[in-house]
Coordinates of N, CA and C in Angstrom, one line a residue:
M1 N -66.7 85.2 82.7 CA -66.8 84.9 81.2 C -67.9 85.8 80.5
F2 N -67.9 86.0 79.4 CA -68.9 86.8 78.7 C -70.2 86.1 78.7
G3 N -71.0 86.5 79.6 CA -72.4 86.0 79.6 C -72.6 84.5 79.8
A4 N -71.6 83.8 80.4 CA -71.7 82.4 80.6 C -72.6 82.0 81.6
E5 N -73.3 80.9 81.4 CA -74.4 80.6 82.5 C -73.5 79.8 83.6
P6 N -74.1 79.6 84.8 CA -73.4 78.8 85.8 C -73.0 77.5 85.3
G7 N -71.8 77.0 85.6 CA -71.2 75.8 85.1 C -70.5 76.0 83.9
G8 N -70.3 77.3 83.4 CA -69.3 77.6 82.3 C -69.8 77.3 80.9
K9 N -71.2 77.2 80.8 CA -71.9 77.0 79.5 C -72.4 78.3 78.9
L10 N -72.1 78.4 77.6 CA -72.5 79.6 76.9 C -73.9 79.4 76.3
P11 N -74.8 80.3 76.4 CA -76.0 80.1 75.7 C -75.9 80.3 74.2
V12 N -76.5 79.5 73.4 CA -76.5 79.5 71.9 C -77.8 79.5 71.3
T13 N -78.0 80.5 70.4 CA -79.3 80.5 69.8 C -79.2 80.3 68.4
I14 N -80.0 79.4 67.8 CA -80.0 79.1 66.3 C -81.3 79.3 65.8
G15 N -81.5 80.2 64.8 CA -82.8 80.4 64.2 C -83.5 79.2 63.6
D16 N -84.7 79.3 63.1 CA -85.4 78.3 62.6 C -84.7 77.6 61.4
D17 N -84.2 78.4 60.6 CA -83.3 77.8 59.5 C -81.8 78.0 59.6
Y18 N -81.0 77.1 59.3 CA -79.6 77.2 59.4 C -78.8 76.6 58.2
E19 N -77.9 77.4 57.6 CA -77.2 76.8 56.5 C -75.8 76.4 56.9
F20 N -75.3 75.2 56.5 CA -74.0 74.7 56.9 C -73.1 75.0 55.6
G21 N -71.9 75.5 55.8 CA -70.9 75.6 54.8 C -71.3 75.9 53.3
H22 N -72.3 76.8 53.1 CA -72.7 77.1 51.8 C -73.2 75.9 50.9
G23 N -73.5 74.8 51.7 CA -73.8 73.6 51.0 C -75.3 73.3 51.2
L24 N -75.5 72.1 52.1 CA -76.8 71.7 52.3 C -77.6 72.6 53.3
S25 N -78.9 72.7 52.9 CA -79.6 73.7 53.8 C -80.5 72.6 54.8
Y26 N -80.3 72.9 56.1 CA -81.2 71.9 57.0 C -82.1 72.9 57.6
E27 N -83.5 72.5 57.5 CA -84.6 73.3 57.9 C -85.2 72.7 59.0
S28 N -85.8 73.4 59.9 CA -86.5 72.9 61.0 C -87.7 71.9 60.9
D29 N -88.3 72.0 59.6 CA -89.3 71.2 59.3 C -88.8 69.8 58.7
D30 N -87.6 69.5 58.7 CA -87.0 68.3 58.3 C -87.3 68.0 56.9
S31 N -87.5 69.0 56.0 CA -87.8 68.7 54.7 C -86.6 68.3 54.0
G32 N -85.3 68.5 54.5 CA -84.0 67.9 53.8 C -83.7 68.5 52.6
A33 N -82.5 68.1 52.0 CA -82.0 68.7 50.9 C -82.4 68.0 49.6
I34 N -83.0 66.8 49.8 CA -83.3 66.0 48.7 C -84.8 66.1 48.4
E35 N -85.2 66.5 47.1 CA -86.8 66.7 47.0 C -87.0 65.9 45.6
N36 N -88.3 65.6 45.4 CA -88.8 64.8 44.2 C -88.1 63.6 43.8
L37 N -87.8 62.8 44.8 CA -87.1 61.6 44.6 C -87.9 60.6 43.8
Q38 N -87.3 59.9 42.8 CA -88.0 59.1 41.9 C -87.2 57.8 41.8
P39 N -87.7 56.6 41.8 CA -89.1 56.4 41.6 C -90.0 56.5 42.8
A40 N -91.2 57.0 42.7 CA -92.1 57.1 43.9 C -93.0 55.9 44.1
E41 N -93.0 55.0 43.0 CA -93.8 53.8 43.0 C -92.9 52.7 42.8
D42 N -93.5 51.4 43.2 CA -92.8 50.1 43.0 C -92.7 49.8 41.6
L43 N -91.6 49.2 41.2 CA -91.4 49.0 39.7 C -90.9 47.4 39.8
S44 N -91.3 46.8 38.6 CA -90.9 45.5 38.2 C -89.9 45.5 37.1
L45 N -88.7 44.9 37.3 CA -87.8 44.9 36.2 C -87.4 43.6 35.9
Q46 N -87.2 43.3 34.6 CA -86.7 41.9 34.0 C -85.2 42.3 33.5
A47 N -84.5 41.3 33.3 CA -83.1 41.4 32.9 C -83.1 42.4 31.6
G48 N -82.3 43.2 31.5 CA -82.1 44.3 30.3 C -82.9 45.5 30.5
E49 N -83.9 45.5 31.5 CA -84.7 46.7 31.7 C -83.9 47.7 32.7
S50 N -84.2 48.9 32.5 CA -83.5 49.9 33.3 C -84.4 50.8 34.1
V51 N -84.1 51.3 35.3 CA -84.9 52.2 36.0 C -84.1 53.5 36.1
K52 N -84.8 54.6 36.0 CA -84.3 55.9 36.1 C -84.5 56.4 37.5
I53 N -83.4 56.9 38.1 CA -83.4 57.4 39.5 C -83.1 58.8 39.4
S54 N -83.9 59.8 40.0 CA -83.7 61.1 39.9 C -84.2 61.9 41.2
F55 N -83.6 63.1 41.3 CA -84.2 64.0 42.5 C -83.6 65.4 42.2
D56 N -84.1 66.4 43.0 CA -83.7 67.8 42.9 C -83.1 68.1 44.2
S57 N -82.0 68.9 44.2 CA -81.3 69.4 45.4 C -80.5 70.5 44.9
E58 N -79.5 70.9 45.8 CA -78.7 72.1 45.5 C -77.8 71.9 44.3
P59 N -77.5 72.8 43.5 CA -76.7 72.5 42.4 C -75.2 72.3 42.9
G60 N -74.4 71.5 42.0 CA -73.0 71.4 42.3 C -72.6 70.3 43.3
M61 N -73.5 69.3 43.5 CA -73.2 68.3 44.6 C -72.7 67.2 43.9
D62 N -72.0 66.3 44.7 CA -71.6 65.0 44.3 C -72.8 64.0 44.7
A63 N -73.3 63.4 43.7 CA -74.4 62.5 43.9 C -74.2 61.1 43.4
S64 N -74.7 60.1 44.2 CA -74.6 58.7 43.9 C -76.0 58.0 44.4
F65 N -76.0 56.8 43.9 CA -77.2 55.9 44.5 C -76.6 54.5 44.7
A66 N -77.4 53.7 45.4 CA -77.1 52.4 45.9 C -78.4 51.7 46.0
L67 N -78.4 50.3 45.6 CA -79.6 49.6 45.8 C -79.3 48.7 47.1
R68 N -80.3 48.8 48.0 CA -80.2 47.9 49.3 C -81.2 46.8 49.4
A69 N -80.6 45.7 49.4 CA -81.4 44.5 49.6 C -80.5 43.4 50.3
P70 N -81.1 42.5 51.0 CA -80.3 41.4 51.6 C -79.5 40.7 50.6
L71 N -78.3 40.4 50.9 CA -77.4 39.7 50.0 C -77.1 40.1 48.6
F72 N -77.5 41.4 48.4 CA -77.4 41.8 47.1 C -76.2 42.4 46.7
N73 N -75.3 42.9 47.6 CA -74.0 43.5 47.3 C -72.8 42.6 47.5
P74 N -72.5 41.8 46.5 CA -71.3 40.9 46.6 C -70.1 41.8 46.6
L75 N -69.0 41.3 47.1 CA -67.8 42.0 47.2 C -67.3 42.7 45.9
S76 N -67.5 42.0 44.8 CA -67.0 42.5 43.6 C -67.8 43.6 42.9
A77 N -69.1 43.8 43.4 CA -70.0 44.9 42.9 C -69.8 46.2 43.5
P78 N -69.9 47.3 42.8 CA -69.8 48.6 43.4 C -71.0 48.8 44.4
T79 N -70.9 49.4 45.4 CA -72.1 49.7 46.2 C -72.7 51.0 46.0
E80 N -72.0 51.9 45.4 CA -72.6 53.2 45.1 C -72.4 53.4 43.6
M81 N -73.3 54.0 42.9 CA -73.2 54.2 41.4 C -73.3 55.8 41.2
P82 N -72.6 56.4 40.4 CA -72.6 57.8 40.3 C -73.9 58.4 39.6
M83 N -74.3 59.5 39.9 CA -75.4 60.2 39.2 C -74.8 61.4 38.7
T84 N -75.6 62.0 37.6 CA -75.2 63.2 36.9 C -76.1 64.3 37.1
E85 N -75.6 65.5 37.2 CA -76.3 66.7 37.4 C -76.6 67.2 35.8
V86 N -77.9 66.8 35.4 CA -78.3 67.1 34.1 C -78.8 68.5 33.8
E87 N -79.4 69.1 34.8 CA -79.8 70.5 34.9 C -79.3 71.0 36.2
N88 N -79.5 72.3 36.3 CA -79.1 73.0 37.5 C -79.8 72.3 38.7
G89 N -79.1 71.5 39.6 CA -79.8 70.9 40.7 C -80.6 69.7 40.5
H90 N -80.7 69.2 39.3 CA -81.5 68.0 38.9 C -80.5 66.9 38.6
Y91 N -80.5 65.8 39.4 CA -79.6 64.6 39.3 C -80.3 63.4 38.8
V92 N -79.6 62.6 37.9 CA -80.2 61.5 37.3 C -79.2 60.4 37.3
G93 N -79.6 59.2 37.6 CA -78.8 57.9 37.4 C -79.7 56.8 36.8
Y94 N -79.0 55.8 36.3 CA -79.8 54.5 35.7 C -79.2 53.4 36.3
W95 N -80.0 52.5 36.5 CA -79.6 51.0 36.8 C -80.3 50.1 35.9
T96 N -79.6 49.1 35.4 CA -80.2 48.0 34.4 C -80.1 46.7 35.1
A97 N -81.1 46.0 35.2 CA -81.3 44.7 35.8 C -80.5 43.7 35.0
T98 N -79.8 42.7 35.7 CA -79.1 41.6 35.0 C -79.8 40.3 35.3
N99 N -79.5 39.3 34.5 CA -80.4 38.1 34.6 C -79.8 37.2 35.7
N100 N -78.7 37.5 36.4 CA -78.3 36.7 37.6 C -78.6 37.2 38.9
L101 N -79.7 38.1 38.9 CA -80.2 38.6 40.1 C -81.6 38.7 40.3
S102 N -82.1 38.1 41.5 CA -83.5 38.1 41.7 C -83.8 38.7 43.1
V103 N -84.5 39.9 43.2 CA -84.6 40.6 44.4 C -86.0 41.1 44.5
A104 N -86.7 40.8 45.6 CA -88.0 41.4 45.9 C -87.9 42.5 46.9
G105 N -88.2 43.7 46.4 CA -88.4 44.8 47.2 C -87.1 45.6 47.5
A106 N -86.0 45.6 46.5 CA -84.8 46.4 46.8 C -85.1 47.9 47.0
E107 N -84.5 48.5 48.0 CA -84.6 50.0 48.1 C -83.5 50.8 47.4
I108 N -83.9 52.0 46.9 CA -83.0 52.8 46.2 C -82.6 53.9 47.2
E109 N -81.3 54.0 47.7 CA -80.9 55.1 48.4 C -80.0 56.0 47.5
V110 N -80.4 57.4 47.8 CA -79.6 58.3 47.0 C -78.7 59.1 48.1
I111 N -77.5 59.5 47.6 CA -76.5 60.1 48.6 C -76.0 61.3 47.8
I112 N -76.0 62.5 48.5 CA -75.3 63.7 48.1 C -74.4 64.2 49.1
A113 N -73.4 64.8 48.6 CA -72.3 65.5 49.5 C -71.8 66.8 49.0
D114 N -71.6 67.8 49.7 CA -71.1 69.0 49.3 C -69.6 69.1 49.4
E115 N -69.1 70.2 49.0 CA -67.6 70.3 49.0 C -67.0 70.3 50.4
F116 N -67.9 70.5 51.4 CA -67.3 70.5 52.8 C -67.5 69.2 53.5
G117 N -67.9 68.2 52.8 CA -68.2 66.8 53.3 C -69.5 66.6 54.0
N118 N -70.4 67.6 53.9 CA -71.8 67.5 54.5 C -72.5 66.3 53.7
V119 N -73.1 65.4 54.3 CA -73.8 64.2 53.5 C -75.2 64.3 53.8
E120 N -76.1 63.9 52.8 CA -77.5 63.7 53.0 C -77.9 62.5 52.3
R121 N -78.7 61.7 52.9 CA -79.2 60.4 52.3 C -80.8 60.3 52.3
D122 N -81.3 59.8 51.3 CA -82.7 59.5 51.4 C -83.1 58.2 50.6
I123 N -84.2 57.5 50.9 CA -84.6 56.3 50.3 C -85.9 56.6 49.6
A124 N -85.9 56.2 48.3 CA -87.0 56.4 47.4 C -88.2 55.6 48.0
E125 N -89.4 56.0 47.8 CA -90.5 55.4 48.1 C -90.8 54.1 47.3
G126 N -90.4 54.2 46.1 CA -90.7 53.0 45.2 C -89.6 51.9 45.4
R127 N -90.0 50.7 45.4 CA -89.0 49.5 45.7 C -88.9 48.9 44.2
L128 N -87.9 48.1 44.1 CA -87.6 47.4 42.9 C -87.9 46.0 43.1
F129 N -88.5 45.3 42.2 CA -88.7 43.8 42.2 C -88.1 43.4 40.9
I130 N -86.9 42.7 41.2 CA -86.0 42.4 39.9 C -86.2 40.9 39.5
N131 N -86.5 40.6 38.3 CA -86.7 39.2 37.9 C -87.6 38.3 38.8
Q132 N -88.6 38.9 39.1 CA -89.6 38.2 40.0 C -90.8 37.7 39.2

């Protein structure tokens, strides 16, 4: 075989940076494709108040977010909410607290996917304290 090692394995070398399918860039320093994820600090929301969720990434991605908390996602509620690319590579979404929900420390997870199905997820540093 063409340069095969014993056992039939071919040596493969990948450089420090590698790009998959013209979409998400995966780098050796684990910086990921999601940057400047907000909110970066904990927020308290009362019914009717909204939180702005935003991040920067590659332009042209499908972006959404979800709130993660125990017993928060009833079957009738959507688990992921869409985000909009408001500027080239800058994504924004909003969520408004309701009066029938009380959560301490909900996580905000953002999800992006490129046209090839590559998916990247990240969780904001800031947590939500809803009707507390």
